[in-house]
């Protein structure tokens, strides 16, 4: 874990319950700006996302294209300060064939937990995309991934909806608590889990959480 992630874990350690909501997510943003970018991919991509603070939601979209809808937000004492923070949030795609990296960079402030910059990221990815989602603090929600999924969160919540009959290889490490609607998934502290769920696992779900909550739910 990086020094930045370790600092965030230490700051959140005394504040985070088993189920984590980033406090500033419930407050009205002082400034909010939307941005959309996308890339064309010929084939089944591997997408790595590096996001500083906020939320990530991901689900299958159209074949051959990755679309990222970003809502930049800041909560500050003045609109000018909030705008200055939002201006420092930058979304960048880099691509090498089917290997794609999406970076959401932004400023970190000492009062990040109660006000400051964050970003809500919505991802639409081609079916079968392998996802590697990295988030310093916040929430990740993935709707019925059809490729392998790896989640790395320093402090926060990782929620994944799977088909009711899904089979998968589950790996987890860290200090997160896990809850699941799938039988045979160990409940409680999710440290050092390595197990197969279902009769014929076809994909891998891997979680690395420094602190927080993992939820495995059945899609309706």
mmCIF file of C-alpha atoms in Angstrom:
data_model
loop_
_atom_site.group_PDB
_atom_site.id
_atom_site.type_symbol
_atom_site.label_atom_id
_atom_site.label_comp_id
_atom_site.label_asym_id
_atom_site.label_seq_id
_atom_site.Cartn_x
_atom_site.Cartn_y
_atom_site.Cartn_z
ATOM 1 C CA UNK A 1 0.000 0.000 0.000
ATOM 2 C CA UNK A 2 1.318 3.438 -0.893
ATOM 3 C CA UNK A 3 2.149 6.086 1.729
ATOM 4 C CA UNK A 4 -0.842 8.122 0.527
ATOM 5 C CA UNK A 5 -3.194 5.175 0.983
ATOM 6 C CA UNK A 6 -1.701 4.407 4.394
ATOM 7 C CA UNK A 7 -2.293 7.990 5.538
ATOM 8 C CA UNK A 8 -5.940 7.771 4.491
ATOM 9 C CA UNK A 9 -6.397 4.461 6.308
ATOM 10 C CA UNK A 10 -4.944 5.946 9.488
ATOM 11 C CA UNK A 11 -7.211 8.980 9.266
ATOM 12 C CA UNK A 12 -10.308 6.874 8.669
ATOM 13 C CA UNK A 13 -9.520 4.066 11.067
ATOM 14 C CA UNK A 14 -11.275 5.612 14.056
ATOM 15 C CA UNK A 15 -14.218 6.893 12.035
ATOM 16 C CA UNK A 16 -15.302 4.133 9.692
ATOM 17 C CA UNK A 17 -18.044 1.704 10.747
ATOM 18 C CA UNK A 18 -18.467 -1.663 9.104
ATOM 19 C CA UNK A 19 -20.458 -0.015 6.306
ATOM 20 C CA UNK A 20 -18.737 3.117 5.040
ATOM 21 C CA UNK A 21 -20.212 6.219 3.493
ATOM 22 C CA UNK A 22 -17.813 8.997 2.653
ATOM 23 C CA UNK A 23 -19.239 11.859 4.755
ATOM 24 C CA UNK A 24 -19.093 14.539 2.076
ATOM 25 C CA UNK A 25 -21.175 12.421 -0.336
ATOM 26 C CA UNK A 26 -24.391 13.443 1.433
ATOM 27 C CA UNK A 27 -23.710 17.188 1.317
ATOM 28 C CA UNK A 28 -24.667 19.480 -1.550
ATOM 29 C CA UNK A 29 -21.594 20.270 -3.686
ATOM 30 C CA UNK A 30 -20.523 23.898 -3.801
ATOM 31 C CA UNK A 31 -19.377 23.345 -7.395
ATOM 32 C CA UNK A 32 -20.211 20.433 -9.718
ATOM 33 C CA UNK A 33 -18.911 19.901 -13.266
ATOM 34 C CA UNK A 34 -19.662 17.019 -15.665
ATOM 35 C CA UNK A 35 -17.212 15.584 -18.201
ATOM 36 C CA UNK A 36 -17.403 12.607 -20.585
ATOM 37 C CA UNK A 37 -14.557 10.859 -22.386
ATOM 38 C CA UNK A 38 -14.280 7.582 -24.263
ATOM 39 C CA UNK A 39 -11.915 5.342 -26.186
ATOM 40 C CA UNK A 40 -12.393 2.794 -28.972
ATOM 41 C CA UNK A 41 -11.044 -0.697 -28.284
ATOM 42 C CA UNK A 42 -10.700 -3.414 -30.913
ATOM 43 C CA UNK A 43 -11.098 -6.548 -28.847
ATOM 44 C CA UNK A 44 -11.821 -7.393 -25.222
ATOM 45 C CA UNK A 45 -10.075 -4.780 -23.075
ATOM 46 C CA UNK A 46 -8.298 -4.777 -19.756
ATOM 47 C CA UNK A 47 -9.174 -1.531 -17.998
ATOM 48 C CA UNK A 48 -7.232 -0.190 -15.019
ATOM 49 C CA UNK A 49 -8.783 2.738 -13.145
ATOM 50 C CA UNK A 50 -6.825 4.866 -10.669
ATOM 51 C CA UNK A 51 -9.153 7.250 -8.814
ATOM 52 C CA UNK A 52 -8.227 9.602 -5.988
ATOM 53 C CA UNK A 53 -11.447 9.987 -3.907
ATOM 54 C CA UNK A 54 -15.163 9.504 -4.572
ATOM 55 C CA UNK A 55 -17.196 6.771 -6.226
ATOM 56 C CA UNK A 56 -16.862 4.342 -9.126
ATOM 57 C CA UNK A 57 -19.816 2.561 -10.710
ATOM 58 C CA UNK A 58 -19.261 0.146 -13.591
ATOM 59 C CA UNK A 59 -21.450 -1.963 -15.840
ATOM 60 C CA UNK A 60 -21.416 -3.448 -19.340
ATOM 61 C CA UNK A 61 -22.067 -1.082 -22.222
ATOM 62 C CA UNK A 62 -21.550 -1.340 -25.972
ATOM 63 C CA UNK A 63 -18.883 -3.572 -27.560
ATOM 64 C CA UNK A 64 -15.720 -1.849 -28.736
ATOM 65 C CA UNK A 65 -16.001 1.298 -26.627
ATOM 66 C CA UNK A 66 -15.200 2.400 -23.072
ATOM 67 C CA UNK A 67 -17.157 5.449 -21.896
ATOM 68 C CA UNK A 68 -16.372 7.390 -18.715
ATOM 69 C CA UNK A 69 -18.873 9.878 -17.322
ATOM 70 C CA UNK A 70 -17.287 11.951 -14.566
ATOM 71 C CA UNK A 71 -18.967 14.354 -12.161
ATOM 72 C CA UNK A 72 -16.349 16.538 -10.482
ATOM 73 C CA UNK A 73 -17.422 17.961 -7.140
ATOM 74 C CA UNK A 74 -16.084 20.150 -4.395
ATOM 75 C CA UNK A 75 -17.464 21.328 -1.084
ATOM 76 C CA UNK A 76 -15.589 24.349 0.225
ATOM 77 C CA UNK A 77 -16.188 27.472 2.270
ATOM 78 C CA UNK A 78 -16.386 29.629 -0.846
ATOM 79 C CA UNK A 79 -17.393 29.016 -4.446
ATOM 80 C CA UNK A 80 -14.028 30.319 -5.664
ATOM 81 C CA UNK A 81 -12.165 27.797 -3.489
ATOM 82 C CA UNK A 82 -14.448 24.998 -4.659
ATOM 83 C CA UNK A 83 -13.970 25.936 -8.312
ATOM 84 C CA UNK A 84 -10.191 25.983 -7.857
ATOM 85 C CA UNK A 85 -10.322 22.457 -6.442
ATOM 86 C CA UNK A 86 -12.590 21.192 -9.217
ATOM 87 C CA UNK A 87 -10.202 22.648 -11.805
ATOM 88 C CA UNK A 88 -7.479 20.385 -10.383
ATOM 89 C CA UNK A 89 -9.495 17.199 -11.023
ATOM 90 C CA UNK A 90 -8.206 15.733 -14.292
ATOM 91 C CA UNK A 91 -9.445 12.660 -16.187
ATOM 92 C CA UNK A 92 -6.954 11.026 -18.559
ATOM 93 C CA UNK A 93 -7.097 7.914 -20.752
ATOM 94 C CA UNK A 94 -3.949 6.150 -21.966
ATOM 95 C CA UNK A 95 -4.131 3.157 -24.286
ATOM 96 C CA UNK A 96 -1.866 0.472 -25.691
ATOM 97 C CA UNK A 97 -4.011 -1.803 -27.843
ATOM 98 C CA UNK A 98 -6.575 -3.466 -25.581
ATOM 99 C CA UNK A 99 -4.757 -2.338 -22.411
ATOM 100 C CA UNK A 100 -6.394 0.873 -21.198
ATOM 101 C CA UNK A 101 -5.646 3.011 -18.135
ATOM 102 C CA UNK A 102 -8.021 5.674 -16.840
ATOM 103 C CA UNK A 103 -6.651 8.093 -14.237
ATOM 104 C CA UNK A 104 -8.736 10.467 -12.146
ATOM 105 C CA UNK A 105 -6.297 12.785 -10.413
ATOM 106 C CA UNK A 106 -7.218 15.473 -7.912
ATOM 107 C CA UNK A 107 -5.984 17.433 -4.916
ATOM 108 C CA UNK A 108 -5.912 15.915 -1.467
ATOM 109 C CA UNK A 109 -6.757 18.210 1.435
ATOM 110 C CA UNK A 110 -6.429 17.804 5.199
ATOM 111 C CA UNK A 111 -10.217 18.072 5.581
ATOM 112 C CA UNK A 112 -10.946 15.629 2.761
ATOM 113 C CA UNK A 113 -13.400 13.679 4.927
ATOM 114 C CA UNK A 114 -15.862 16.523 5.519
ATOM 115 C CA UNK A 115 -15.331 18.833 2.571
ATOM 116 C CA UNK A 116 -13.088 19.216 -0.436
ATOM 117 C CA UNK A 117 -12.830 17.649 -3.875
ATOM 118 C CA UNK A 118 -14.170 14.291 -4.997
ATOM 119 C CA UNK A 119 -15.485 12.756 -8.216
ATOM 120 C CA UNK A 120 -18.276 10.374 -9.171
ATOM 121 C CA UNK A 121 -17.194 8.092 -12.032
ATOM 122 C CA UNK A 122 -19.626 6.055 -14.148
ATOM 123 C CA UNK A 123 -18.051 3.467 -16.455
ATOM 124 C CA UNK A 124 -19.649 1.694 -19.423
ATOM 125 C CA UNK A 125 -17.373 -1.075 -20.664
ATOM 126 C CA UNK A 126 -17.508 -3.749 -23.390
ATOM 127 C CA UNK A 127 -18.815 -7.140 -22.224
ATOM 128 C CA UNK A 128 -15.983 -9.337 -20.962
ATOM 129 C CA UNK A 129 -13.774 -6.433 -19.890
ATOM 130 C CA UNK A 130 -11.254 -7.268 -17.161
ATOM 131 C CA UNK A 131 -11.512 -4.511 -14.549
ATOM 132 C CA UNK A 132 -8.821 -3.361 -12.114
ATOM 133 C CA UNK A 133 -10.379 -0.635 -9.964
ATOM 134 C CA UNK A 134 -8.163 1.335 -7.567
ATOM 135 C CA UNK A 135 -9.655 3.940 -5.222
ATOM 136 C CA UNK A 136 -8.051 5.761 -2.306
ATOM 137 C CA UNK A 137 -11.298 6.319 -0.383
ATOM 138 C CA UNK A 138 -14.989 6.035 -1.210
ATOM 139 C CA UNK A 139 -17.322 3.499 -2.803
ATOM 140 C CA UNK A 140 -17.151 1.105 -5.741
ATOM 141 C CA UNK A 141 -20.247 -0.552 -7.240
ATOM 142 C CA UNK A 142 -20.012 -3.040 -10.108
ATOM 143 C CA UNK A 143 -23.146 -4.341 -11.835
ATOM 144 C CA UNK A 144 -22.820 -7.941 -13.077
ATOM 145 C CA UNK A 145 -19.233 -7.950 -14.331
ATOM 146 C CA UNK A 146 -18.670 -10.367 -17.202
ATOM 147 C CA UNK A 147 -14.875 -10.395 -16.964
ATOM 148 C CA UNK A 148 -12.442 -10.750 -14.088
ATOM 149 C CA UNK A 149 -12.669 -8.043 -11.430
ATOM 150 C CA UNK A 150 -9.965 -6.778 -9.079
ATOM 151 C CA UNK A 151 -10.769 -4.069 -6.519
ATOM 152 C CA UNK A 152 -8.195 -2.186 -4.440
ATOM 153 C CA UNK A 153 -9.604 0.341 -1.934
ATOM 154 C CA UNK A 154 -7.603 1.860 0.921
ATOM 155 C CA UNK A 155 -10.771 2.670 2.882
ATOM 156 C CA UNK A 156 -14.368 2.321 1.758
ATOM 157 C CA UNK A 157 -17.064 0.068 0.374
ATOM 158 C CA UNK A 158 -16.891 -2.415 -2.509
ATOM 159 C CA UNK A 159 -20.301 -3.656 -3.694
ATOM 160 C CA UNK A 160 -20.690 -6.206 -6.514
ATOM 161 C CA UNK A 161 -23.947 -7.511 -7.997
ATOM 162 C CA UNK A 162 -23.671 -10.942 -9.626
ATOM 163 C CA UNK A 163 -26.155 -13.191 -11.410
ATOM 164 C CA UNK A 164 -27.959 -15.454 -8.945
ATOM 165 C CA UNK A 165 -26.366 -18.557 -10.525
ATOM 166 C CA UNK A 166 -22.873 -17.030 -10.844
ATOM 167 C CA UNK A 167 -19.783 -19.147 -10.227
ATOM 168 C CA UNK A 168 -16.560 -17.373 -9.349
ATOM 169 C CA UNK A 169 -13.183 -17.650 -7.678
ATOM 170 C CA UNK A 170 -13.155 -15.302 -4.666
ATOM 171 C CA UNK A 171 -9.943 -13.896 -3.204
ATOM 172 C CA UNK A 172 -9.800 -11.250 -0.481
ATOM 173 C CA UNK A 173 -7.170 -9.699 1.755
ATOM 174 C CA UNK A 174 -7.082 -6.784 4.168
ATOM 175 C CA UNK A 175 -9.182 -5.696 7.136
ATOM 176 C CA UNK A 176 -12.593 -5.391 5.489
ATOM 177 C CA UNK A 177 -15.815 -7.030 6.658
ATOM 178 C CA UNK A 178 -17.624 -9.169 4.088
ATOM 179 C CA UNK A 179 -21.342 -9.861 3.701
ATOM 180 C CA UNK A 180 -22.850 -11.989 0.954
ATOM 181 C CA UNK A 181 -26.102 -13.341 -0.453
ATOM 182 C CA UNK A 182 -24.189 -16.298 -1.930
ATOM 183 C CA UNK A 183 -23.857 -19.519 0.020
ATOM 184 C CA UNK A 184 -20.355 -20.698 0.924
ATOM 185 C CA UNK A 185 -18.916 -17.165 1.015
ATOM 186 C CA UNK A 186 -17.264 -16.732 4.439
ATOM 187 C CA UNK A 187 -18.846 -13.939 6.479
ATOM 188 C CA UNK A 188 -17.113 -11.551 8.842
ATOM 189 C CA UNK A 189 -13.523 -10.364 8.458
ATOM 190 C CA UNK A 190 -12.489 -10.842 4.841
ATOM 191 C CA UNK A 191 -8.786 -11.403 5.459
ATOM 192 C CA UNK A 192 -7.079 -14.199 3.513
ATOM 193 C CA UNK A 193 -10.103 -15.649 1.704
ATOM 194 C CA UNK A 194 -9.350 -17.889 -1.274
ATOM 195 C CA UNK A 195 -12.305 -20.050 -2.293
ATOM 196 C CA UNK A 196 -14.499 -21.157 -5.192
ATOM 197 C CA UNK A 197 -18.201 -20.288 -5.250
ATOM 198 C CA UNK A 198 -20.481 -22.396 -7.419
ATOM 199 C CA UNK A 199 -19.811 -25.537 -9.414
ATOM 200 C CA UNK A 200 -17.843 -24.156 -12.364
ATOM 201 C CA UNK A 201 -16.120 -20.829 -11.639
ATOM 202 C CA UNK A 202 -15.748 -18.810 -14.832
ATOM 203 C CA UNK A 203 -14.317 -15.570 -13.455
ATOM 204 C CA UNK A 204 -12.236 -14.222 -10.601
ATOM 205 C CA UNK A 205 -13.252 -11.601 -8.033
ATOM 206 C CA UNK A 206 -10.316 -10.223 -6.055
ATOM 207 C CA UNK A 207 -10.560 -7.658 -3.257
ATOM 208 C CA UNK A 208 -7.854 -5.757 -1.397
ATOM 209 C CA UNK A 209 -9.352 -3.385 1.182
ATOM 210 C CA UNK A 210 -7.373 -1.678 3.893
ATOM 211 C CA UNK A 211 -10.555 -1.000 5.865
ATOM 212 C CA UNK A 212 -14.252 -1.096 5.108
ATOM 213 C CA UNK A 213 -16.930 -3.367 3.708
ATOM 214 C CA UNK A 214 -17.326 -5.883 0.881
ATOM 215 C CA UNK A 215 -20.859 -6.756 -0.264
ATOM 216 C CA UNK A 216 -21.617 -9.578 -2.720
ATOM 217 C CA UNK A 217 -25.241 -9.340 -3.804
ATOM 218 C CA UNK A 218 -27.510 -11.184 -6.213
ATOM 219 C CA UNK A 219 -28.760 -9.055 -9.094
ATOM 220 C CA UNK A 220 -32.535 -8.700 -9.284
#
